mmCIF file of C-alpha atoms in Angstrom:
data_model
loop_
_atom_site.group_PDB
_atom_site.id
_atom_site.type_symbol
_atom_site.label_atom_id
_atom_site.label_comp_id
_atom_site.label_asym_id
_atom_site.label_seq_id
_atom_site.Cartn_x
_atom_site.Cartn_y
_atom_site.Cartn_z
ATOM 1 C CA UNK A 1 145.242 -128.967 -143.824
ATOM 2 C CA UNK A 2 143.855 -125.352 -142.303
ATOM 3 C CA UNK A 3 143.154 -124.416 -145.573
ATOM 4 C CA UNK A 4 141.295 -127.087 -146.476
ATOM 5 C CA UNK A 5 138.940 -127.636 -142.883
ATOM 6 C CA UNK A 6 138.605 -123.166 -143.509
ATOM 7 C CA UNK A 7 137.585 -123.917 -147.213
ATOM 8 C CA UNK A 8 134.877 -126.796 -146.341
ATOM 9 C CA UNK A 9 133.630 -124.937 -142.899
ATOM 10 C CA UNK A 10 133.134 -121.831 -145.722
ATOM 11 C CA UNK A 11 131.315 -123.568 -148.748
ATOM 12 C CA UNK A 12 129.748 -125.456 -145.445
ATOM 13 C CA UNK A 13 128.055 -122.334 -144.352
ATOM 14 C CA UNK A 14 127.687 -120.741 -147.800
ATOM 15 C CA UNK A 15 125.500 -123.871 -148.722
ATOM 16 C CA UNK A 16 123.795 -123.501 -145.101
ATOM 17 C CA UNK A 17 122.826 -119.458 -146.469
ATOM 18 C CA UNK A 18 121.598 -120.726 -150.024
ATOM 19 C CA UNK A 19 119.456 -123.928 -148.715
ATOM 20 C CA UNK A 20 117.950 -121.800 -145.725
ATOM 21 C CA UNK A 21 115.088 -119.727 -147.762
ATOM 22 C CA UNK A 22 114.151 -123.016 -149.488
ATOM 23 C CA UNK A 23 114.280 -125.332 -146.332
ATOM 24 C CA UNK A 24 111.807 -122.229 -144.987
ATOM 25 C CA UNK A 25 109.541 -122.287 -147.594
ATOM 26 C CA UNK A 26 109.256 -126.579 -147.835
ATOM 27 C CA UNK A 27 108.507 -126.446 -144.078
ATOM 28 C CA UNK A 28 105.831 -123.267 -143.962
ATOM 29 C CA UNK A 29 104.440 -125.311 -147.064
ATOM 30 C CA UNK A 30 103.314 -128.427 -144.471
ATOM 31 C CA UNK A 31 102.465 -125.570 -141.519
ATOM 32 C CA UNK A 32 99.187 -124.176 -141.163
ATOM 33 C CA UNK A 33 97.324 -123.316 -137.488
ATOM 34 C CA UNK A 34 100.558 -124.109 -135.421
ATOM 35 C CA UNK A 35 100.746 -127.863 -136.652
ATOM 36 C CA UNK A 36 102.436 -129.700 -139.590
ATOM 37 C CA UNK A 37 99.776 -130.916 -142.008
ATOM 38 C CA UNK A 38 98.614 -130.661 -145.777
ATOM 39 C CA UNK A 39 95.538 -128.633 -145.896
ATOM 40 C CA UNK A 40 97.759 -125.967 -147.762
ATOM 41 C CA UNK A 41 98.399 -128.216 -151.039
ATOM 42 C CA UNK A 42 94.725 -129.402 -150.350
ATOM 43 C CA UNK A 43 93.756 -125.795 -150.656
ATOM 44 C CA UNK A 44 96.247 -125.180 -153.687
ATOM 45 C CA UNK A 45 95.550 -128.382 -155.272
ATOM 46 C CA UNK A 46 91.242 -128.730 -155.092
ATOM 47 C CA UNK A 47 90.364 -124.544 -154.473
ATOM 48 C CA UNK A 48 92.744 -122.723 -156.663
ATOM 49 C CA UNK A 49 91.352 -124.024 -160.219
ATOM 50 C CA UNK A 50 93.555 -121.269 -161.962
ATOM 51 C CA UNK A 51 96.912 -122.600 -160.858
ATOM 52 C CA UNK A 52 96.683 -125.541 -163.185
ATOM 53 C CA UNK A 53 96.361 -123.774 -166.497
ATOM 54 C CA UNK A 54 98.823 -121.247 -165.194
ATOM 55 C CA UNK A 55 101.272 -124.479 -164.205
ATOM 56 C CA UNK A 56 100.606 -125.639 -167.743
ATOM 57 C CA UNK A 57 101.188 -122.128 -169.365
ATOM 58 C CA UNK A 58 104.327 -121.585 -167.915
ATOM 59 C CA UNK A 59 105.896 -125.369 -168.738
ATOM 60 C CA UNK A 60 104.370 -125.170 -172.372
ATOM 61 C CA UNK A 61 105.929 -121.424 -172.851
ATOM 62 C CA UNK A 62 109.495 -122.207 -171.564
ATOM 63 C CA UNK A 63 109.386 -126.064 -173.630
ATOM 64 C CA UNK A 64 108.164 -123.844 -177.302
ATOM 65 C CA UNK A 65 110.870 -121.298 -176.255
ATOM 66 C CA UNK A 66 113.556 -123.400 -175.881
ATOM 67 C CA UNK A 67 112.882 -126.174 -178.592
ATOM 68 C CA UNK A 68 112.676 -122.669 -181.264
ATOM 69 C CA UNK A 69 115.808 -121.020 -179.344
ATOM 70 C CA UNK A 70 117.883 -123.993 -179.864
ATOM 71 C CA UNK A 71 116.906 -124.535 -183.740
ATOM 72 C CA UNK A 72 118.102 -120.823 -184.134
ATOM 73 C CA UNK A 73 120.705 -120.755 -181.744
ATOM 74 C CA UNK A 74 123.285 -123.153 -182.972
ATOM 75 C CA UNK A 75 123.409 -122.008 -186.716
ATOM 76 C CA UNK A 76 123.635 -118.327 -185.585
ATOM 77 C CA UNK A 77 126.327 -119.483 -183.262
ATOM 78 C CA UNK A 78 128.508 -121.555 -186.213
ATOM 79 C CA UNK A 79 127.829 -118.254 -188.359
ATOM 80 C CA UNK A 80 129.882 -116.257 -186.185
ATOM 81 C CA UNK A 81 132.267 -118.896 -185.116
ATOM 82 C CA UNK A 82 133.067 -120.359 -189.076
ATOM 83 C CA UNK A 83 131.625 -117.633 -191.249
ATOM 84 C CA UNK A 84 133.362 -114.947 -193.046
ATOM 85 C CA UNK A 85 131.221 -111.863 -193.883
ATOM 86 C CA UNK A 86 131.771 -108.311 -193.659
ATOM 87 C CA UNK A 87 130.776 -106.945 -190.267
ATOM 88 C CA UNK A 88 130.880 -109.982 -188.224
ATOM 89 C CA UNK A 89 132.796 -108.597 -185.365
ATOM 90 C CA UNK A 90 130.501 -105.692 -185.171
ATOM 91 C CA UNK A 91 127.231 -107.535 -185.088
ATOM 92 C CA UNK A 92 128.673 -109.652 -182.532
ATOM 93 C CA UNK A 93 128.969 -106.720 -180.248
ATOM 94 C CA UNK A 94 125.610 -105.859 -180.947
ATOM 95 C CA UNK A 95 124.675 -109.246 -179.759
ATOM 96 C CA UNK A 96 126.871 -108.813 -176.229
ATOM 97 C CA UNK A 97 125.270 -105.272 -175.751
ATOM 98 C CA UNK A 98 121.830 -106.595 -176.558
ATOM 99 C CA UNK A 99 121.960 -109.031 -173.691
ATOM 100 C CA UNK A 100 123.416 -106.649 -171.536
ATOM 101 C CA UNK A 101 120.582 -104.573 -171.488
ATOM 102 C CA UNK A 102 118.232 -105.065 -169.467
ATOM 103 C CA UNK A 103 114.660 -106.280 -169.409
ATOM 104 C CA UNK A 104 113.076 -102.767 -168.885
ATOM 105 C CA UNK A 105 114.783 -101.036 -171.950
ATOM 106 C CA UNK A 106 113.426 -103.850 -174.339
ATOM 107 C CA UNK A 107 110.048 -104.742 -173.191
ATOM 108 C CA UNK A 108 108.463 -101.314 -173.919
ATOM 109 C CA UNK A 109 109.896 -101.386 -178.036
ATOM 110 C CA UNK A 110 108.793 -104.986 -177.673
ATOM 111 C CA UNK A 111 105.195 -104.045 -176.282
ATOM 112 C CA UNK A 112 104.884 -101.571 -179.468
ATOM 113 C CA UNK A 113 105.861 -104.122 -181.746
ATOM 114 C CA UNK A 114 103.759 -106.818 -180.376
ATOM 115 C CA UNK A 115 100.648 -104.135 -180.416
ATOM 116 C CA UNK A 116 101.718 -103.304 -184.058
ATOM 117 C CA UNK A 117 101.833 -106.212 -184.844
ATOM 118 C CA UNK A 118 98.341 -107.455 -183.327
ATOM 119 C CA UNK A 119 99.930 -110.476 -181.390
ATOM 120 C CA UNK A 120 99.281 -108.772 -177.986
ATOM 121 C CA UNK A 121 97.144 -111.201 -175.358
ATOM 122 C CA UNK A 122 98.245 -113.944 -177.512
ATOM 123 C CA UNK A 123 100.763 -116.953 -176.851
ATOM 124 C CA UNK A 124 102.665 -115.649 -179.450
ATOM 125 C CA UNK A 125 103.710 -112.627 -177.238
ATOM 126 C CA UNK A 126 105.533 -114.367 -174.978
ATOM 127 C CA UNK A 127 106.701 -116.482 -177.464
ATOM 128 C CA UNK A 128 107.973 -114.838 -180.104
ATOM 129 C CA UNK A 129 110.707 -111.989 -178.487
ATOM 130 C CA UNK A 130 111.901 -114.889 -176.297
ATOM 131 C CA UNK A 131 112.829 -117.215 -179.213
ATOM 132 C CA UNK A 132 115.360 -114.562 -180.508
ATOM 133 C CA UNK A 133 116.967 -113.647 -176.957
ATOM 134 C CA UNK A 134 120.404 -113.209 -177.876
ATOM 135 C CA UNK A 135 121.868 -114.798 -174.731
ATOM 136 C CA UNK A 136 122.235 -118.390 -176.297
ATOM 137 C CA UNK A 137 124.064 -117.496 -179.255
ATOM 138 C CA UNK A 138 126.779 -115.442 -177.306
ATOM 139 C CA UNK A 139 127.334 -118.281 -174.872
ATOM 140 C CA UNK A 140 127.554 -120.941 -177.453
ATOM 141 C CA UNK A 141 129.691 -119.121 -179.846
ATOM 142 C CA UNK A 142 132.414 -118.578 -177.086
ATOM 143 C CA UNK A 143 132.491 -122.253 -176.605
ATOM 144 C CA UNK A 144 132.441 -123.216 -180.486
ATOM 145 C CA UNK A 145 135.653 -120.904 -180.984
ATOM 146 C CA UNK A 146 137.188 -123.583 -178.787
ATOM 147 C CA UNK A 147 136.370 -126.784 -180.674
ATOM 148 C CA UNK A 148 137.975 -128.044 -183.410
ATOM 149 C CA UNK A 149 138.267 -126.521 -186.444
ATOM 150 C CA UNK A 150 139.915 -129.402 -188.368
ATOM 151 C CA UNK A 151 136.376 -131.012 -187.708
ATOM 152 C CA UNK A 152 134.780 -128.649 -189.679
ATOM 153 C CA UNK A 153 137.124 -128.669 -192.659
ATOM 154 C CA UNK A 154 136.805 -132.110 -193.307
ATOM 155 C CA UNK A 155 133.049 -132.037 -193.741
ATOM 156 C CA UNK A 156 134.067 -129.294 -195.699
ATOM 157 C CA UNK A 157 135.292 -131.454 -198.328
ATOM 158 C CA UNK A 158 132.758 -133.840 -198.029
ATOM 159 C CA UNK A 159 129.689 -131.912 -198.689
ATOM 160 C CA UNK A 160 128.546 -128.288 -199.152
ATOM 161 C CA UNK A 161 125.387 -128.640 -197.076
ATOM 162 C CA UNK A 162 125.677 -126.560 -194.274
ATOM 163 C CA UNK A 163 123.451 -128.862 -192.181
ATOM 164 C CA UNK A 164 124.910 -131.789 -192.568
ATOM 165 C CA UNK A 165 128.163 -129.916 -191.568
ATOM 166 C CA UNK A 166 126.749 -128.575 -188.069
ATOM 167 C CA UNK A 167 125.159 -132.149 -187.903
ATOM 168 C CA UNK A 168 128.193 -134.347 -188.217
ATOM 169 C CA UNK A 169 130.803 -132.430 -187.256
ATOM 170 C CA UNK A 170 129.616 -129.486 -184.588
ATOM 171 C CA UNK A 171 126.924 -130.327 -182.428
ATOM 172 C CA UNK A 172 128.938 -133.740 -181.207
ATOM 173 C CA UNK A 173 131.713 -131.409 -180.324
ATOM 174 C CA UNK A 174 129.273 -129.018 -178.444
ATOM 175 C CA UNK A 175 126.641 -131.317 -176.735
ATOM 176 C CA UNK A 176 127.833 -130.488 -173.383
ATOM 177 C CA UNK A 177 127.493 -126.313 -174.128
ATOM 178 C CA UNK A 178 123.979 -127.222 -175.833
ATOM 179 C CA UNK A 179 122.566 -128.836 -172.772
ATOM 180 C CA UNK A 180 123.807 -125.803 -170.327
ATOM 181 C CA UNK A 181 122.496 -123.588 -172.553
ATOM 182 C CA UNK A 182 119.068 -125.499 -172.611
ATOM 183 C CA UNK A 183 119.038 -125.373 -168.853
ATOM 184 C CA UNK A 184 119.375 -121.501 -168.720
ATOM 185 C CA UNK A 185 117.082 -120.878 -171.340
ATOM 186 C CA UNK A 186 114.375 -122.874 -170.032
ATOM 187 C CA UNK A 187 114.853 -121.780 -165.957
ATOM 188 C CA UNK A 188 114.599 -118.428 -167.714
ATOM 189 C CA UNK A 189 111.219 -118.139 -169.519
ATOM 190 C CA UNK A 190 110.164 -120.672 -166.581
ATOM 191 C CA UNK A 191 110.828 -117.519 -164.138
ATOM 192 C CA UNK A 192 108.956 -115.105 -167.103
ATOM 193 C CA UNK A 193 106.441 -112.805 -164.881
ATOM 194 C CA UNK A 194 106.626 -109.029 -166.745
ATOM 195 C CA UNK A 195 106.141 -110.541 -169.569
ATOM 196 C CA UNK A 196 102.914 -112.090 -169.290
ATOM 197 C CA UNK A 197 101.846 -109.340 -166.663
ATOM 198 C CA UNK A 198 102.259 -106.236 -169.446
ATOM 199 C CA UNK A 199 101.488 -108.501 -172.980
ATOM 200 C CA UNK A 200 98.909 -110.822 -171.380
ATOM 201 C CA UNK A 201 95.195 -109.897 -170.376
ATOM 202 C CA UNK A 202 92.789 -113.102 -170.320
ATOM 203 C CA UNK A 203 93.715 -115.107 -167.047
ATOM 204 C CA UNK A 204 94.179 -118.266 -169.078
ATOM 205 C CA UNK A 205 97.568 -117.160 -170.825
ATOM 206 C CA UNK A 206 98.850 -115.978 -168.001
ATOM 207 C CA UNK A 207 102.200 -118.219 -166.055
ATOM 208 C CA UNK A 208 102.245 -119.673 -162.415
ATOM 209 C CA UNK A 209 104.918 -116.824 -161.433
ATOM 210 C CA UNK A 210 102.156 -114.453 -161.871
ATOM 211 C CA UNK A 211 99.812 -117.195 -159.948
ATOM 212 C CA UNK A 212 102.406 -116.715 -157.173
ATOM 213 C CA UNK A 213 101.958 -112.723 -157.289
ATOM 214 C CA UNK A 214 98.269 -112.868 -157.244
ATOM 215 C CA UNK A 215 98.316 -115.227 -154.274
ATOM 216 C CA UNK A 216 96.332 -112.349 -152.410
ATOM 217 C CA UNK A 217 93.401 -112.446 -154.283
ATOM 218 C CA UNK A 218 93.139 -116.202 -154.678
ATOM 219 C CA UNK A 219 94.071 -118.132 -151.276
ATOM 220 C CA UNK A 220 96.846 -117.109 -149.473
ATOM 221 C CA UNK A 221 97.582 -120.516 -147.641
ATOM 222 C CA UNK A 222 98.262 -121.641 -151.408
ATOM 223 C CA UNK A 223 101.607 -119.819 -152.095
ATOM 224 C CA UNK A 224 103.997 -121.819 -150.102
ATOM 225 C CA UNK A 225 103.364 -125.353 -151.783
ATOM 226 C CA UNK A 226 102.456 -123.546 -155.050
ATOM 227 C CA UNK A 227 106.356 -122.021 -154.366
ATOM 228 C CA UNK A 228 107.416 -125.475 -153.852
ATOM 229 C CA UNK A 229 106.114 -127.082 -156.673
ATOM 230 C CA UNK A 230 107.209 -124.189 -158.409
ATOM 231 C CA UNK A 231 111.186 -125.082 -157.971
ATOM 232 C CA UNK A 232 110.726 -128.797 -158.770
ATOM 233 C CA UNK A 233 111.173 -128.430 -162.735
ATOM 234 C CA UNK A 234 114.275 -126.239 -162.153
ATOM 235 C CA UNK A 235 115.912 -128.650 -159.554
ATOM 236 C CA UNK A 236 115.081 -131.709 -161.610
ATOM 237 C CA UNK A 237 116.766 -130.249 -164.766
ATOM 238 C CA UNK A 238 119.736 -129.016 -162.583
ATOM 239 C CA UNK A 239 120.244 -132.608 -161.072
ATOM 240 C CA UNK A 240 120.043 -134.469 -164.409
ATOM 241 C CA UNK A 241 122.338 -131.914 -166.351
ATOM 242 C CA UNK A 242 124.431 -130.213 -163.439
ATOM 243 C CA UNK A 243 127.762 -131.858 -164.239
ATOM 244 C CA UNK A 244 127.219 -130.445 -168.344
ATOM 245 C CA UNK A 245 126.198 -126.995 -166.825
ATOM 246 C CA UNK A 246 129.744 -126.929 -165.435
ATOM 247 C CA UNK A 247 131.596 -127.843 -168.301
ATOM 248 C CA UNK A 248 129.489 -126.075 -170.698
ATOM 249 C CA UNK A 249 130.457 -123.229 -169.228
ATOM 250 C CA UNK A 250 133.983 -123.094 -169.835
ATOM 251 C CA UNK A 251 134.127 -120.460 -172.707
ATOM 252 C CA UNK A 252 136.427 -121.089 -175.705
ATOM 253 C CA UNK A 253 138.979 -117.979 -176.655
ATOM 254 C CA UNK A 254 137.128 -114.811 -176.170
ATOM 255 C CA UNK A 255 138.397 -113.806 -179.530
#
């Protein structure tokens, strides 16, 4: 009985440490002059003209990235799971050390491809090295090693189109893994500030995180409710699909 009252006082307190920062924020959000009131989300909402197509940017970047990351995702992900091809162990690795690294070693052979490439201060550059991230394929072939393979087989002998194989008898199996997947792919390019700070020049292409970091030099009563709006899309997706972010977590054989 101890150990239970210790346990809840704990994850009690540890929950009081998380929520604290964004019960901060919520309330300096309504708090200007010494009294509650809303002339900060009037000031964000009818002075700061820019946040909207930055609010925009951001939600249509993170959508394109995810809808593209989960097209390639999955058959990369059966590849390495069902597949039999010289190598495969090997480029696998390459895959775990690739998302390893972090963002500062890739975004400068990025930034030369990109300029190469004449896609710089475009959409396409946040775009495009986003899509191929290689953190969705690692995650979601750990969980397809766990699924069943007898699935598989039998489509097998029902048809030689891959598709219809990944249709019928994979993504059912791996629905739960695809959503979790979804949700840190999207709270990730949602989040994406060096990105559009180093490939990005016009103002117009640029996301509300880098809004936030320019608060300065717009108006600086704007970045608390701009902070709070900010989380919304994040905590809606994590209330909807919290219970598959738990589950699709639970890695098959590391194998």
């Amino acid at each position: 009985m101890k150990k239970k009252v210790l346990s809840a006082v704990a994850l009690s307190l540890a929950a009081g440490l998380f929520l604290t920062p964004l019960a901060a924020v919520m309330g300096a959000s309504f708090w200007a002059g010494g009294k509650a009131t809303l002339q900060n989300y009037d000031d964000l909402l009818f002075d700061c003209f820019n946040f909207y197509p930055m609010f925009w940017n951001s939600l249509s970047y993170a959508a394109v990235i995810l809808a593209v990351q989960l097209v390639v995702v999955v058959p990369c992900a059966f590849g390495f799971s069902h597949a039999k091809f010289r190598g495969k162990s090997l480029l696998f690795v390459f895959y775990i050390v690739l998302m390893m690294m972090p963002l500062q070693v890739t975004i400068l052979p990025n930034y030369i491809g990109l300029r190469e490439m004449g896609l710089l201060d475009t959409r396409w550059a946040i775009i495009i090295p986003a899509v191929f991230s290689p953190f969705g394929v690692v995650v979601m072939r750990q969980y397809m090693r766990g699924s069943d393979g007898l699935a598989v087989e039998a489509m097998r002998l029902e048809t030689n189109s891959i598709i219809l194989i990944m249709i019928h008898a994979v993504i059912p199996q791996i629905k739960i893994c695809i959503f979790a997947v979804a949700l840190f792919v999207f709270a990730d390019n949602w989040n994406m500030m060096e990105q559009p700070l180093l490939f990005l020049e016009s103002e117009h292409l640029k996301t509300l995180p880098v809004f936030m970091a320019t608060a300065g030099d717009n108006i600086s009563s704007a970045l608390f409710p701009a902070a709070v709006i900010y989380m919304i899309p994040a905590l809606l997706l994590y209330g909807f699909f919290s219970g598959s972010l738990e589950k699709g977590l639970t890695f098959g054989d590391l194998k």
